[in-house]
Short mmCIF file of C-alpha atoms in Angstrom, two decimals:
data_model
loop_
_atom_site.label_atom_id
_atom_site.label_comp_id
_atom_site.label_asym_id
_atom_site.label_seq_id
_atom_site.Cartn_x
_atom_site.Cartn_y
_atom_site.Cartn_z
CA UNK A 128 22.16 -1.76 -9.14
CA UNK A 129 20.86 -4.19 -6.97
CA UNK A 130 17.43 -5.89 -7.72
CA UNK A 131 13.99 -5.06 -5.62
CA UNK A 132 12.74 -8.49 -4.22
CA UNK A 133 10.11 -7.19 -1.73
CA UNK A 134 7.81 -3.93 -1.24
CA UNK A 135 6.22 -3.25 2.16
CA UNK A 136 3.53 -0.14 2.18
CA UNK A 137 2.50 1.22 5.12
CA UNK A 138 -0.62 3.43 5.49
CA UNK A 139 -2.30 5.03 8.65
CA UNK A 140 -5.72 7.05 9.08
CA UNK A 141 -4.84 10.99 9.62
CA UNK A 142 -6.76 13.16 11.51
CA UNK A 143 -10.50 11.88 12.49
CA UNK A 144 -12.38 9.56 14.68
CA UNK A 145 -11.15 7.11 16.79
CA UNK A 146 -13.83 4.95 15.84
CA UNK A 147 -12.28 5.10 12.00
CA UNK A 148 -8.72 5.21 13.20
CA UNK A 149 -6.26 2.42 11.61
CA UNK A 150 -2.93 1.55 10.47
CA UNK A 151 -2.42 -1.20 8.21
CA UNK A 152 0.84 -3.09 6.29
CA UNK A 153 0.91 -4.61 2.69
CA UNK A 154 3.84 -6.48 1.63
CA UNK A 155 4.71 -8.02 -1.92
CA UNK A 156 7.30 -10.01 -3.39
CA UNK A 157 7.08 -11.94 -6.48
CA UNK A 158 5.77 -15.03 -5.33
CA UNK A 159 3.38 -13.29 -2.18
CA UNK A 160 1.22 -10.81 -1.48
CA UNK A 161 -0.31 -10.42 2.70
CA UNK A 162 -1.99 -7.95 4.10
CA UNK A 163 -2.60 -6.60 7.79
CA UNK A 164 -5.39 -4.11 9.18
CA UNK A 165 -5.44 -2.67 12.74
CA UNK A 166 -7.89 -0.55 14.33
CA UNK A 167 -7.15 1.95 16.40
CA UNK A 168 -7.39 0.22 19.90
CA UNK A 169 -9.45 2.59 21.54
CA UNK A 170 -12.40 1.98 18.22
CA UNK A 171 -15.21 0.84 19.45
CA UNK A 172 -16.72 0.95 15.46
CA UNK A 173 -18.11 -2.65 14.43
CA UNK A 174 -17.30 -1.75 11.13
CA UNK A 175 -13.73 -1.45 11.67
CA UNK A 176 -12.34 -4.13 12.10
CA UNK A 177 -8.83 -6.45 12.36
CA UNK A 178 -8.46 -8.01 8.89
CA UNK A 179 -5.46 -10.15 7.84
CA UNK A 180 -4.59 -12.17 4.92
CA UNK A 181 -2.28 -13.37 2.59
CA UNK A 182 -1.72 -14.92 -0.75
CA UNK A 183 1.38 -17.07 -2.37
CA UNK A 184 1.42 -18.26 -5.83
CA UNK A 185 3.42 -19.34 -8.53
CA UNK A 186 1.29 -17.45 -11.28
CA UNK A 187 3.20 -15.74 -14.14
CA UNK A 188 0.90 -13.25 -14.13
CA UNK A 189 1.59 -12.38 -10.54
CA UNK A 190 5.38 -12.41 -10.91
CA UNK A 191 4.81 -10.19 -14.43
CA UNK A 192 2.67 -7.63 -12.21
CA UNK A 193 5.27 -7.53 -9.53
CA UNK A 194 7.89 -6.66 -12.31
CA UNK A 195 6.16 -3.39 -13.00
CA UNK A 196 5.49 -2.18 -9.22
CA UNK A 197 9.80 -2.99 -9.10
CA UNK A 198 9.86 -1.00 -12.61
CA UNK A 199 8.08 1.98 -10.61
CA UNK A 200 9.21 1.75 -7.49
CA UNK A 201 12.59 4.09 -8.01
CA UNK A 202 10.19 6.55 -9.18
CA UNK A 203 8.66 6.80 -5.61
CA UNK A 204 11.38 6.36 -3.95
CA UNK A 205 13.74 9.27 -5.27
CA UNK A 206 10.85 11.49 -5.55
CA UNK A 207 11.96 14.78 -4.73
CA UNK A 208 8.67 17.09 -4.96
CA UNK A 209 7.57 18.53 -2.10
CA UNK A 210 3.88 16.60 -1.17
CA UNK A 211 2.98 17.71 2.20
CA UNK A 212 -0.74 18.13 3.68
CA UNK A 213 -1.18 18.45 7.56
CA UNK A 214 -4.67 16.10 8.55
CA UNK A 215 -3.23 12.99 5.96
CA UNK A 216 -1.94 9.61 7.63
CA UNK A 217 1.32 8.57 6.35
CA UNK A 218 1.96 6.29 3.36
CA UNK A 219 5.60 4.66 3.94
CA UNK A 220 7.38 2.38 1.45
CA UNK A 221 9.83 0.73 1.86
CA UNK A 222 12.16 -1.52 -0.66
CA UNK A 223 14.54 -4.28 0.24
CA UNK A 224 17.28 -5.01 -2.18
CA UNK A 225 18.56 -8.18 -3.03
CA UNK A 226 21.75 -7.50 -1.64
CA UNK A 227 19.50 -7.05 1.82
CA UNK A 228 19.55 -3.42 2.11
CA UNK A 229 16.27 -1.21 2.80
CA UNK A 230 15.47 2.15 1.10
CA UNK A 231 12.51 3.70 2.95
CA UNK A 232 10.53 6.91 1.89
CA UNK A 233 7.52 8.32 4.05
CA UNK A 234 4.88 10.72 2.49
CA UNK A 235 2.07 12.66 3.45
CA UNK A 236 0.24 13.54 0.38
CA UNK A 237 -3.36 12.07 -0.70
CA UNK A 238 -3.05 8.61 -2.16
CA UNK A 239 -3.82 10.03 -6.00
CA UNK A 240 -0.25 10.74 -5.91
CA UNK A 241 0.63 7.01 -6.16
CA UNK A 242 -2.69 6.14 -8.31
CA UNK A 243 -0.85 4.71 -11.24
CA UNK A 244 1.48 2.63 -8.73
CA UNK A 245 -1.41 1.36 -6.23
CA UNK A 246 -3.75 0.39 -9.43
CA UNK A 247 -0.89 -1.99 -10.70
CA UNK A 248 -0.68 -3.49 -6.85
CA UNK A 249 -4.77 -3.51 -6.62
CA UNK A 250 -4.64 -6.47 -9.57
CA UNK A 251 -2.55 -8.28 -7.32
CA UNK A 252 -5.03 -8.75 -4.40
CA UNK A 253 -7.13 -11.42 -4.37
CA UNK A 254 -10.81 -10.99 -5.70
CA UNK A 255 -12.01 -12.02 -2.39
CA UNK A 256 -10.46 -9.22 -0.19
CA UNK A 257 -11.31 -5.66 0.43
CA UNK A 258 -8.58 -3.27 -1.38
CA UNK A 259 -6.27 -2.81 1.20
CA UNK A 260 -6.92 0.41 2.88
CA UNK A 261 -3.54 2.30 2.10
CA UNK A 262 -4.11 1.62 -1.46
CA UNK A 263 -7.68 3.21 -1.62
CA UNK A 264 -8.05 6.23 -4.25
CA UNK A 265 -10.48 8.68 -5.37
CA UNK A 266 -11.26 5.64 -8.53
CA UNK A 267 -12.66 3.50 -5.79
CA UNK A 268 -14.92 5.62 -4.78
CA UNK A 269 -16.23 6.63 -8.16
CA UNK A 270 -18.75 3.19 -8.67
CA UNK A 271 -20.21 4.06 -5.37
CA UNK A 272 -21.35 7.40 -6.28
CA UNK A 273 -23.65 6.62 -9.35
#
């Protein structure tokens, strides 16, 4: 089977405000991480706004973390139960293959479904940037409540 060299997650607001409305991009490979957040055009929110970044490296630890999202990867990509909930923006992943071909999968189930996945991909953004807003889970929330 052909190897995973790059992940791209793709993550939208559902149903809400336009003023909170987004859709944003992540994409990883072993060497990179970047990121990319839109706001809905029509926000006029000054607390949501365009952010875009990215991050290369030639850290081991970086290429050992991207090892494990490729290790879990098939699981989320041949899921076959049935997550479905009506007001949630989609999460879409997508792998390319070494051998260039794209496998694609697009959910819309709350993001706890991916939590293990998405808190192996959190260690590999940078300490200085936001979590990226399709990886957000209930966890992140926790610290803000005490």
């Amino acid at each position: 089977m052909p190897d995973i060299i790059r992940i791209l997650i793709k993550g939208a607001s559902g149903y809400g405000p336009v003023d909170e409305a987004y859709e944003d991009k992540l994409v990883i490979t072993s060497s990179s991480i970047s990121y990319e957040y839109k706001p809905h055009p029509m926000s006029q929110s000054e607390m949501n706004t365009y952010r875009k970044w990215s991050y290369k490296t030639t850290s081991p630890v970086f290429k050992e973390l991207f090892s494990k999202v490729v290790e879990m990867t098939p699981h989320i990509l041949y899921n076959d139960e049935k997550l479905f909930a009506t007001d949630i923006g989609p999460t879409i992943i997508m792998a390319t293959f070494d051998d260039k071909h794209r496998e694609t999968v697009n959910y819309f189930c709350p993001s706890e479904f991916f939590e293990e996945y998405f808190r192996v991909i959190k260690q590999m953004v940078p300490g200085c940037e936001y979590t990226p807003a399709v990886l957000l889970t209930d966890e992140d929330f926790e610290d803000e409540e005490e």
